[in-house]
Coordinates of C-alpha atoms in Angstrom, one line a residue:
X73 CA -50.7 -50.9 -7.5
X74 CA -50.2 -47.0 -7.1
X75 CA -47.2 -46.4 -5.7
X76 CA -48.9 -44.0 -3.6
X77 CA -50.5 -46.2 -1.6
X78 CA -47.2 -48.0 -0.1
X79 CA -47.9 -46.6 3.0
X80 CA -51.0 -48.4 3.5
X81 CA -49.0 -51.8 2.5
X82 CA -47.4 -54.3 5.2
X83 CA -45.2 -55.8 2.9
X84 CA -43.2 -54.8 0.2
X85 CA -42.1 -56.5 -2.9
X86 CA -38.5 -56.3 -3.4
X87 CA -38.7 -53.6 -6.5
X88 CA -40.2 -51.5 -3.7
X89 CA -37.8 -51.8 -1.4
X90 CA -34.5 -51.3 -3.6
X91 CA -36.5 -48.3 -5.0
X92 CA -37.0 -46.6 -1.6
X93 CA -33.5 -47.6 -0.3
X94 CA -32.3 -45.7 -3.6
X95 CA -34.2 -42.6 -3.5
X96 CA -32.8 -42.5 0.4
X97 CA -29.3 -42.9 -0.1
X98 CA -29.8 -40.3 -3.2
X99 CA -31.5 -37.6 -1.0
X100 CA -28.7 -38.6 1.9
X101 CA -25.7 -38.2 -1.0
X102 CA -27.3 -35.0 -2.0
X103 CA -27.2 -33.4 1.4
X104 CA -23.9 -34.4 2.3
X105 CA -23.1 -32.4 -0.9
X106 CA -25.0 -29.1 0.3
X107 CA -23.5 -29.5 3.7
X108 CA -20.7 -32.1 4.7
X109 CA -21.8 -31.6 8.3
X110 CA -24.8 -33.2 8.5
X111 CA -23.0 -37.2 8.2
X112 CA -20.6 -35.9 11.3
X113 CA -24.0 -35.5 13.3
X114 CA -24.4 -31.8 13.0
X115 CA -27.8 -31.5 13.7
X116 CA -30.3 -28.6 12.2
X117 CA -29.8 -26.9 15.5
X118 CA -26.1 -26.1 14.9
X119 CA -27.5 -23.6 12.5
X120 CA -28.8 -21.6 15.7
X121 CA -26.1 -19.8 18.3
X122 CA -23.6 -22.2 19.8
X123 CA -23.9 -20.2 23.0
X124 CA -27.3 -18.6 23.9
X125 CA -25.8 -16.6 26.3
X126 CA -22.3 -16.1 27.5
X127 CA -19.8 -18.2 29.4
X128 CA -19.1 -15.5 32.3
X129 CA -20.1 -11.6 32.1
X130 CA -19.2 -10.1 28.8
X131 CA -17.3 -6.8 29.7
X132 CA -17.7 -5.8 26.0
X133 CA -21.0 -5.7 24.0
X134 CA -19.8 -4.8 20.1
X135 CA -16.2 -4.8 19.0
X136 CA -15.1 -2.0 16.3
X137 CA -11.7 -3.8 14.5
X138 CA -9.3 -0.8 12.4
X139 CA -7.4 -3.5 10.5
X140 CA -4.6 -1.5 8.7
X141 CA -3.5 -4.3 5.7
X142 CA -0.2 -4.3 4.5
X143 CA 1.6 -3.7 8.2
X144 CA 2.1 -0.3 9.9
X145 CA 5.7 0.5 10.8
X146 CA 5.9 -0.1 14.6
X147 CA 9.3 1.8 14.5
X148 CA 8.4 5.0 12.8
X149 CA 5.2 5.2 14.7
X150 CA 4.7 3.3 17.9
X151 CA 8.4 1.9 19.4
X152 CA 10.8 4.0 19.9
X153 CA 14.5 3.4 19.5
X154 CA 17.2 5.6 20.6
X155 CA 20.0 2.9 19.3
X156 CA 18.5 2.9 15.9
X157 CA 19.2 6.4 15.1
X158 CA 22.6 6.3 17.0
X159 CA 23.4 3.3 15.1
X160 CA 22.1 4.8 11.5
X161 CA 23.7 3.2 8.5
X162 CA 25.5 0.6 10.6
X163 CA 25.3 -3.5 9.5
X164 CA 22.9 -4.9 11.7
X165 CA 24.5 -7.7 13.5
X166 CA 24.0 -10.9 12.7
X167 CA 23.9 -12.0 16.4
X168 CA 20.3 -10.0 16.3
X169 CA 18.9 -11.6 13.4
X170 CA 19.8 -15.0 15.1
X171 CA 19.5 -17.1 12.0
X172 CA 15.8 -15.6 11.6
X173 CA 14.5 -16.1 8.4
X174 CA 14.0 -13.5 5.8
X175 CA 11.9 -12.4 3.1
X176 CA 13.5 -13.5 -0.5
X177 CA 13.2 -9.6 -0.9
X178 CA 15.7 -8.8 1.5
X179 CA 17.9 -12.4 1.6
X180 CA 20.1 -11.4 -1.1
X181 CA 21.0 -7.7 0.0
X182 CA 24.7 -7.8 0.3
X183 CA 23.9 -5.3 3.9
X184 CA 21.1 -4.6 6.1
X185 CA 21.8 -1.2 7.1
X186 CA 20.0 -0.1 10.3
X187 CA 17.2 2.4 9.5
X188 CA 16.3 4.5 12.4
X189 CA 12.8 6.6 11.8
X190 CA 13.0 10.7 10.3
X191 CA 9.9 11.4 12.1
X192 CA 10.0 12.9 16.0
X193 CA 9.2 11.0 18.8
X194 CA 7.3 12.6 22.1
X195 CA 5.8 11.0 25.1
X196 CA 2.2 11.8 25.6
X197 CA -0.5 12.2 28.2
X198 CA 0.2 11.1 32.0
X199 CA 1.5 7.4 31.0
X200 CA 4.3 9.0 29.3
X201 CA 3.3 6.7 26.0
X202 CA 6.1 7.3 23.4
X203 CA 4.2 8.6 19.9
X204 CA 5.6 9.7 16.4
X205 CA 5.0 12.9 15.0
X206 CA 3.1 11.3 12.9
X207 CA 0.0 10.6 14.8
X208 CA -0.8 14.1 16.9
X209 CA -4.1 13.1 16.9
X210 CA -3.9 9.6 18.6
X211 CA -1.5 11.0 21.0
X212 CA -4.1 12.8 22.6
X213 CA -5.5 9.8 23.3
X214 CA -2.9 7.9 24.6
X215 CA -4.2 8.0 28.1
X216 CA -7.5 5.8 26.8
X217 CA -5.3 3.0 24.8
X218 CA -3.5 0.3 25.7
X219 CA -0.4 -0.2 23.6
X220 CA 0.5 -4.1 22.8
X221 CA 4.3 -4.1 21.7
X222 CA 5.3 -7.6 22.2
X223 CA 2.6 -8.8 19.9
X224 CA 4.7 -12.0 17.0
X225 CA 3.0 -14.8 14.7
X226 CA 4.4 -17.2 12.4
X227 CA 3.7 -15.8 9.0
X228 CA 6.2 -13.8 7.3
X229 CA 4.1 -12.8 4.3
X230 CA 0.8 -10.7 3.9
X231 CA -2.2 -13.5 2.7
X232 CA -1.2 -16.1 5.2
X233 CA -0.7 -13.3 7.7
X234 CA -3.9 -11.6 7.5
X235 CA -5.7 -14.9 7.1
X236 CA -3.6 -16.0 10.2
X237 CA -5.0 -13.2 12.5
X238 CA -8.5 -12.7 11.1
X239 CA -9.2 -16.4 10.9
X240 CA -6.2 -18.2 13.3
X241 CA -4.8 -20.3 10.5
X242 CA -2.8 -19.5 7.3
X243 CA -4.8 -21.6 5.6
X244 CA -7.9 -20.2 3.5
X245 CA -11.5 -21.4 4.7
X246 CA -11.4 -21.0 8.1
X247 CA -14.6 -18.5 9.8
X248 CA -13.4 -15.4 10.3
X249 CA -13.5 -13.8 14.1
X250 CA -16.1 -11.4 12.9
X251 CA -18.2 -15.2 12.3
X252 CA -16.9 -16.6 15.4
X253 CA -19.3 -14.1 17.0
X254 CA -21.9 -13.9 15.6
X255 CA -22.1 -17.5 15.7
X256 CA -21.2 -17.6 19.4
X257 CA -23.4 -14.5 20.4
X258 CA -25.9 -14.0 18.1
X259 CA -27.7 -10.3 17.5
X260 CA -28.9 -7.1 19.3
X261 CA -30.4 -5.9 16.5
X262 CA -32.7 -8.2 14.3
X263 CA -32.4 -5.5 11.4
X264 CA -29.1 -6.0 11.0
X265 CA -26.2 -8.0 10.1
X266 CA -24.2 -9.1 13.5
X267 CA -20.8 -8.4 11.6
X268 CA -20.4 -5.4 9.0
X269 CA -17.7 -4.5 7.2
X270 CA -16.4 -1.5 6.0
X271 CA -13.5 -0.8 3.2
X272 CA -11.4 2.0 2.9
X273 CA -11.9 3.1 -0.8
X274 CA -9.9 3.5 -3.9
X275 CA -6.6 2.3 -1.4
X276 CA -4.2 0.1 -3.5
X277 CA -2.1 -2.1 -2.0
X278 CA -1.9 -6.0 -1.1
X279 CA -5.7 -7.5 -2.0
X280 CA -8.0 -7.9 0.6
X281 CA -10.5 -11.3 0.0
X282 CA -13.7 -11.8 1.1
X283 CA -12.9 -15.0 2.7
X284 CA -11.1 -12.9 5.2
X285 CA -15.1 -11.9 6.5
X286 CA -16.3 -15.4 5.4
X287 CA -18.1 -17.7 7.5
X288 CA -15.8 -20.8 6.7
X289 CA -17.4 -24.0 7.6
X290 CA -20.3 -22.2 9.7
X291 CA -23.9 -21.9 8.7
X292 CA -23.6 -18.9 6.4
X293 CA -25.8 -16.6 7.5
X294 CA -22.7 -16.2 9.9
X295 CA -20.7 -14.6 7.5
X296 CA -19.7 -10.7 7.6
X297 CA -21.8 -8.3 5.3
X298 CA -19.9 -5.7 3.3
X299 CA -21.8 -2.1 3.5
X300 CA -20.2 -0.3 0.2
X301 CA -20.0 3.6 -0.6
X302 CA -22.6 4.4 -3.0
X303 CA -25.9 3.9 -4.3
X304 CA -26.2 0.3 -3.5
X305 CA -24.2 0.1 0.1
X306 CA -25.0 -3.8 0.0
X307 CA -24.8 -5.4 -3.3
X308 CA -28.2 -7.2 -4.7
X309 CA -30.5 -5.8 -1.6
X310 CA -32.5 -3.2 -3.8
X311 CA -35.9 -4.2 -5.5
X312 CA -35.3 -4.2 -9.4
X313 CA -37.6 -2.1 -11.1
X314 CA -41.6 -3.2 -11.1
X315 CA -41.0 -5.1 -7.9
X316 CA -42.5 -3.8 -4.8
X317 CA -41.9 -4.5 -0.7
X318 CA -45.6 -6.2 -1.4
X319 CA -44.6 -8.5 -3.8
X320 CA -40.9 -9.1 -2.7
X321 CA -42.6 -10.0 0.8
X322 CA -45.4 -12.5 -1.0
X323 CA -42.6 -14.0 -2.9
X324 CA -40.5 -14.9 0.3
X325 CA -43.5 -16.2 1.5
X326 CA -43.4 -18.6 -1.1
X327 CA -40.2 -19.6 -1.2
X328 CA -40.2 -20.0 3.2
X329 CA -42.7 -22.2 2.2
X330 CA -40.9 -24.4 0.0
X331 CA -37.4 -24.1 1.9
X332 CA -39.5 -25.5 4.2
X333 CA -40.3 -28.6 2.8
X334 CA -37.2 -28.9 1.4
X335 CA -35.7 -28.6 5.0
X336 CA -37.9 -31.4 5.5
X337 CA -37.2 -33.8 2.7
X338 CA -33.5 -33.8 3.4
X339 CA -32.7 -32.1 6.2
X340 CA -29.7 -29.2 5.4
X341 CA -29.1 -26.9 7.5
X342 CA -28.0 -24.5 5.3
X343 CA -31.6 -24.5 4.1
X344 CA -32.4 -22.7 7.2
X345 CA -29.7 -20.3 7.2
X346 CA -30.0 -19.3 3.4
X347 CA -33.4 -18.6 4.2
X348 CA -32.2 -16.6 7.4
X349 CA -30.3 -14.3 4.9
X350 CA -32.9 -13.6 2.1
X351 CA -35.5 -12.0 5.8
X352 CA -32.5 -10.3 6.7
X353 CA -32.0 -8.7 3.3
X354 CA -35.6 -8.0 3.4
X355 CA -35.7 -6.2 6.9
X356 CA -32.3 -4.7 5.3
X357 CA -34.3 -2.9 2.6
X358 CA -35.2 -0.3 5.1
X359 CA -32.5 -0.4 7.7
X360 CA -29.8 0.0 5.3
X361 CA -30.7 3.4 3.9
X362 CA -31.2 5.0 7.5
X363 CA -27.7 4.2 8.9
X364 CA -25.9 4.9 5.7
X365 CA -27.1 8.2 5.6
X366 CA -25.2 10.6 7.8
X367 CA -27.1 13.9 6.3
X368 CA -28.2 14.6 10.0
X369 CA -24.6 14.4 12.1
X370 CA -23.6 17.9 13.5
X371 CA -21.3 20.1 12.2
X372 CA -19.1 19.5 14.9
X373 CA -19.0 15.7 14.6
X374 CA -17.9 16.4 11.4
X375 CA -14.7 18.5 12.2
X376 CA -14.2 16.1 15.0
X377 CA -13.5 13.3 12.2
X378 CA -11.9 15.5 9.7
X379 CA -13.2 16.8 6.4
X380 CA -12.7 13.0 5.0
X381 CA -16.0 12.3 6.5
X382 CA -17.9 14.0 4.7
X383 CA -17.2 11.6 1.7
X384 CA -18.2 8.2 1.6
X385 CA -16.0 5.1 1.5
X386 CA -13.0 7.3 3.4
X387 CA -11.4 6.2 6.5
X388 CA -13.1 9.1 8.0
X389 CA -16.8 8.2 6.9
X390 CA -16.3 4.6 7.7
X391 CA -15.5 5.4 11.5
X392 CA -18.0 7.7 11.6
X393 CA -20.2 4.9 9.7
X394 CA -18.7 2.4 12.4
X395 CA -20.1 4.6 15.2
X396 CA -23.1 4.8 13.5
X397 CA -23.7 1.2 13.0
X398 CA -22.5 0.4 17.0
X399 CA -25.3 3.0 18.2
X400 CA -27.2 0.2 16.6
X401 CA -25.7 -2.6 18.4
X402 CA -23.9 -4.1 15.5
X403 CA -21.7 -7.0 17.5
X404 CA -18.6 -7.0 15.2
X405 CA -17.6 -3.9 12.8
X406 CA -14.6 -4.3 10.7
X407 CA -12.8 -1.9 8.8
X408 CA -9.9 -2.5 6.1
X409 CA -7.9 0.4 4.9
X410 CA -5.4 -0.8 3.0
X411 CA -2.0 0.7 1.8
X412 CA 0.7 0.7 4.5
X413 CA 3.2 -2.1 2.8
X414 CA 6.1 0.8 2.5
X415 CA 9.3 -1.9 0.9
X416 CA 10.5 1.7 -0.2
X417 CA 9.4 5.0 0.3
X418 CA 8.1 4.6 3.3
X419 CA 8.5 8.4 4.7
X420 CA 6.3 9.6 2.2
X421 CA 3.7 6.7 1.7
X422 CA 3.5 6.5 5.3
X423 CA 2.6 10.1 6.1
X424 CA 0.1 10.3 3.9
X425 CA -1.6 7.2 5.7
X426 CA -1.4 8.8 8.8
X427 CA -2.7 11.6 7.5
X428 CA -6.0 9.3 6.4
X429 CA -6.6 7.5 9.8
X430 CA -5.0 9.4 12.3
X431 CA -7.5 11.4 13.3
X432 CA -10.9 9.9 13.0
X433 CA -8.9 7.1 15.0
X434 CA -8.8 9.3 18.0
X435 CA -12.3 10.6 17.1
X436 CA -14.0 7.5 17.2
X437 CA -12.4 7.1 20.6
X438 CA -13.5 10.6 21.6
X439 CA -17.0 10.2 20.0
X440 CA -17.6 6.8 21.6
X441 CA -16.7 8.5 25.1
X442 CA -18.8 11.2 24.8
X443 CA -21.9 9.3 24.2
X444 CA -21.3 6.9 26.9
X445 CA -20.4 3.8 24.5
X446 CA -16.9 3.7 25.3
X447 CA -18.2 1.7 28.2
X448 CA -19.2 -1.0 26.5
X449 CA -17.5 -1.4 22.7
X450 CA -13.6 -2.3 22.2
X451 CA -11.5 -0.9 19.6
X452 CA -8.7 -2.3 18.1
X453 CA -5.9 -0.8 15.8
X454 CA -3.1 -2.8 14.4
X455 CA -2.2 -4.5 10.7
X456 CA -1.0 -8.1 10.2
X457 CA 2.9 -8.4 11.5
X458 CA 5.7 -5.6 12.1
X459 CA 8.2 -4.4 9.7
X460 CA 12.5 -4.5 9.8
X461 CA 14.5 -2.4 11.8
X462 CA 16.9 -2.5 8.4
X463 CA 15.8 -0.8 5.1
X464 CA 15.0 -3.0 2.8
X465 CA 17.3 -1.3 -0.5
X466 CA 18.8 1.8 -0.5
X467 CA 19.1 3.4 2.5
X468 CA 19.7 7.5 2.1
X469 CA 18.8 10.4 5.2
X470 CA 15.2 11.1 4.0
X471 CA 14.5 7.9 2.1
X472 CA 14.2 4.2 3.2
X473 CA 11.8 1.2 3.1
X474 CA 11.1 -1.7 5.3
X475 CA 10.5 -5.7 4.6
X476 CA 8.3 -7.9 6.5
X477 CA 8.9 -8.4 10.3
X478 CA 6.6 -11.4 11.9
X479 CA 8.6 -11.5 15.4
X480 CA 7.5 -8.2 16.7
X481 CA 5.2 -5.4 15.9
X482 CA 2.4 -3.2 17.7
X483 CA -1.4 -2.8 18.3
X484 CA -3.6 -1.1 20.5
X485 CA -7.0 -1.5 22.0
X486 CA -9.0 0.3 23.9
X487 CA -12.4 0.7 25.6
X488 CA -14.1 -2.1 27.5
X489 CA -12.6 -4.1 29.5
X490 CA -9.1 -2.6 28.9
X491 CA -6.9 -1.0 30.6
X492 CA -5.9 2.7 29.4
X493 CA -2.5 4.3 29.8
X494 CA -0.9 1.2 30.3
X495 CA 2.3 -0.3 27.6
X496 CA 2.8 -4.0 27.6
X497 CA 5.8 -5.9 26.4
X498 CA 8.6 -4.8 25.2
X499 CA 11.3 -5.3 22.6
X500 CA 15.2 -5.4 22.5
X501 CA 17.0 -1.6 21.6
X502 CA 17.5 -2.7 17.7
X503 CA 13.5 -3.4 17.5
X504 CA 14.0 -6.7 16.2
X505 CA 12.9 -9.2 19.3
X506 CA 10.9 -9.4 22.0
X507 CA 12.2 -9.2 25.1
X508 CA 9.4 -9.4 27.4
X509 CA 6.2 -10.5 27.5
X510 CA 5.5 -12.1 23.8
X511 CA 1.9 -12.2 23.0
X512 CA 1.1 -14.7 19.8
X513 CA -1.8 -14.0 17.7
X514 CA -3.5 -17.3 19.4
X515 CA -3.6 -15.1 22.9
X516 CA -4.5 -11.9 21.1
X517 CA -7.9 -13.7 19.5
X518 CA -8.4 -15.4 22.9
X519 CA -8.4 -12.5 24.8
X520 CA -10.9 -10.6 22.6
X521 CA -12.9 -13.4 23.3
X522 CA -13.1 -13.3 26.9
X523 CA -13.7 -9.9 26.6
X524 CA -17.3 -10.7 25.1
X525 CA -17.3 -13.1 27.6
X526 CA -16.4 -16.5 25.7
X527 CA -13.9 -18.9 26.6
X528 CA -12.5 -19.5 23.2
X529 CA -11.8 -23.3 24.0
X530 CA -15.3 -23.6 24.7
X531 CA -16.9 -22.1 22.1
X532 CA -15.9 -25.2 19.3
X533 CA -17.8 -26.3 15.8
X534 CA -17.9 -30.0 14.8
X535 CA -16.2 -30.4 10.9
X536 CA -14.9 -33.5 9.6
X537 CA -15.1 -35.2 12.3
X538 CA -13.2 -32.2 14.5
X539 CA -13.7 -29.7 16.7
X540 CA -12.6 -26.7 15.5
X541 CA -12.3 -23.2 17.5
X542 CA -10.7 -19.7 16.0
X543 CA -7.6 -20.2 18.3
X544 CA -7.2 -23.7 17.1
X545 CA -5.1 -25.7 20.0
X546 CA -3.3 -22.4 21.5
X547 CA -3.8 -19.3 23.1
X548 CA -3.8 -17.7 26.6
X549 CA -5.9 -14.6 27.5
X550 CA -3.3 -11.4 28.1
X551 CA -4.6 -10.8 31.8
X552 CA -2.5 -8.0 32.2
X553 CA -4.5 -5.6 29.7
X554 CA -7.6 -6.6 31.4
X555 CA -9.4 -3.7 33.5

């Protein structure tokens, strides 16, 4: 008998049946392997937005995030302290540290003398926002930002803390918050990835990982897109030589076709969304080389940025590249520059990083305003936690450094749905505690979410049996910076 004609048979001997039982458990083994998901019931729609929409209206439509890695001294340029430069030199008490834990590179200093900052502070614009001298350019500003001083997590070192607030855990393999919306929200632009990021380069400093724009456990077409400066902005998307749009179209043709019947035959998901991915690339072929090329921005726009702009891969270019790509209605835009980890020298390292960001921060702010976008699109500035109010070594009148300080530090936001001008939370006069209103990572993730209109306890994805979400079991939205 041809074994082709079982389908025609009412019986089966029973060398058919343990044959077919085999070859189904073998197909079922091999998908769990592609894709754990699909024995927890994840069906191939899970592949497709959680959401379709919104829970409540969205007061912001794309998010621009200015991630500065290794952690920005609040002290020298955001919180001013009076006591700190009174108190220069002086032992910091232990009743402040409070049996806080410490980095092993500051546990064994025989002192912690207080550091106050060398740079000037001023207050700024009708809120009276206290600025450094450091950031003349963002002060101008001031009046559009909303200063977070109370923000605190849990890790005290930079991998786990950067993972922490990009992803909500410490631990690796988490999505990333960039992921979190595109799978929640999906695209405005079908050219495009719905989360692009950008890297500051040739910055040294603590490593940055892809997993921290990885889609974690979602489908993967979810996961952030990295736009480079160069010939190829995104890696592998060119034709190689002798192959044309034609034939790279007719080939993915082809191969729809057989992810197709592979989709079929055992039922991955991640079928679907690798396939999602290679159209993208393909509609990126042409997309790609339009937005990266800034040949046609004014003059002016370029001396708003600074003269950084003009070369690609700088801070500079990559806000003006961020602006670019939100005129576009990218959802999620992420920038890294890295470099601000200042354990010694920090007065000199830390002006010359001001000197890279400072002003195409406030110009993205300005450019966004003047074309009617600031409206709609939230920008965030801030690293991964604070740094000491103690100098972390030798402590001399124009030279110090600072350790790692998870218990308080500062961001800002601004744009949609925030209110500008306003200062919340505060921390005691050494810089070292919060004193009022603490705001956790947890309720800093949740609030960007309802911003775009999610409830992030809502917006969940099934994974081993759990439902996960970016702000895990916690978080409260900070209604107080709400517009």
């Amino acid at each position: 008998m041809n074994c082709n004609d079982h389908h025609h048979n009412t019986k089966f001997s029973r060398r058919d049946f343990l044959m077919k039982t085999s070859l189904g458990l073998g197909a079922l083994s091999f998908g769990s392997l592609l894709s754990p998901m699909n024995l927890l019931g994840n069906s191939p729609s899970m592949t497709n937005n959680l959401l379709k929409g919104t829970h409540f209206p969205p007061k912001v439509k794309r998010v621009i995030y200015l991630f500065q890695s290794g952690a920005p001294s609040q002290l020298d340029l955001f919180d001013y302290k009076p006591l700190l430069q009174k108190m220069n030199g002086q032992q910091l008490p232990d009743s402040v540290i409070g049996g806080q834990r410490l980095t092993g590179m500051s546990a064994g200093q025989s002192s912690l003398p207080m550091a106050g900052t060398v740079f000037d502070f001023k207050q700024h614009g009708e809120s009276g926002a206290w600025m450094s001298s450091l950031m003349p350019h963002t002060a101008k500003v001031v009046d559009d930002i909303c200063f977070i001083k109370s923000m605190y997590t849990e890790a005290i070192n930079h991998d786990p803390a950067i993972t922490f607030l990009q992803t909500g855990s410490q631990q690796p393999g988490r999505p990333s918050i960039g992921s979190w919306v595109s799978y929640g929200l999906g695209s405005d632009n079908k050219n495009l990835p719905e989360f692009v990021v950008l890297v500051t380069k040739d910055k040294i400093g603590q490593p940055l990982y892809s997993r921290l724009w990885g889609n974690g456990f979602l489908p993967s077409q979810h996961q952030g897109v990295q736009f480079r400066a160069g010939k190829d902005p995104v890696l592998y998307l060119t034709n190689p030589p002798g192959v044309t749009g034609e034939t790279r179209r007719e080939q993915l043709d082809y191969l729809q076709r057989l992810e197709n019947m592979a989709h079929e035959d055992i039922g991955d998901p991640e079928i679907l969304a690798r396939m999602s991915q290679y159209e993208m690339a393909y509609r990126m072929q042409t997309s790609v080389p339009e937005i990266m090329s800034t040949d046609n921005e004014p003059d002016y726009i370029y001396d708003l940025y600074g003269e950084d702009s003009k070369k690609p891969g700088t801070f500079a270019a990559n806000c003006l590249l961020a602006r670019r790509l939100a005129e576009k209605d990218v959802k999620f835009i992420q920038l890294y520059h890295q470099g601000w980890d200042q354990h010694g020298g920090l007065p000199t390292a830390i002006k010359q990083q001001c000197k890279d960001t400072d002003q195409a921060t406030a110009a993205l702010i300005t450019d966004l305003k003047q074309r009617g976008m600031f409206e709609d699109t939230l920008v965030i500035w801030g690293g991964e936690f604070g740094r000491t109010n103690y100098s972390q070594g030798q402590l001399t009148p124009d030279n110090y450094g600072r350790d790692h300080h998870p218990k308080c530090f500062t961001i800002f936001m601004a744009g949609a749905g925030i209110k500008g001008g306003v200062t919340l939370g505060a921390t005691d006069d050494f810089g070292y505690n919060v004193i009022d209103r603490p705001v956790h990572v947890h309720d800093f993730q949740a609030t960007l979410m309802h911003l775009l209109g999610v409830d992030h306890e809502r917006l969940t994805y099934k994974y081993q049996g759990r439902r996960f979400r970016l702000t895990d079991v916690h978080g409260e939205v900070v209604k107080e910076v709400l517009a």
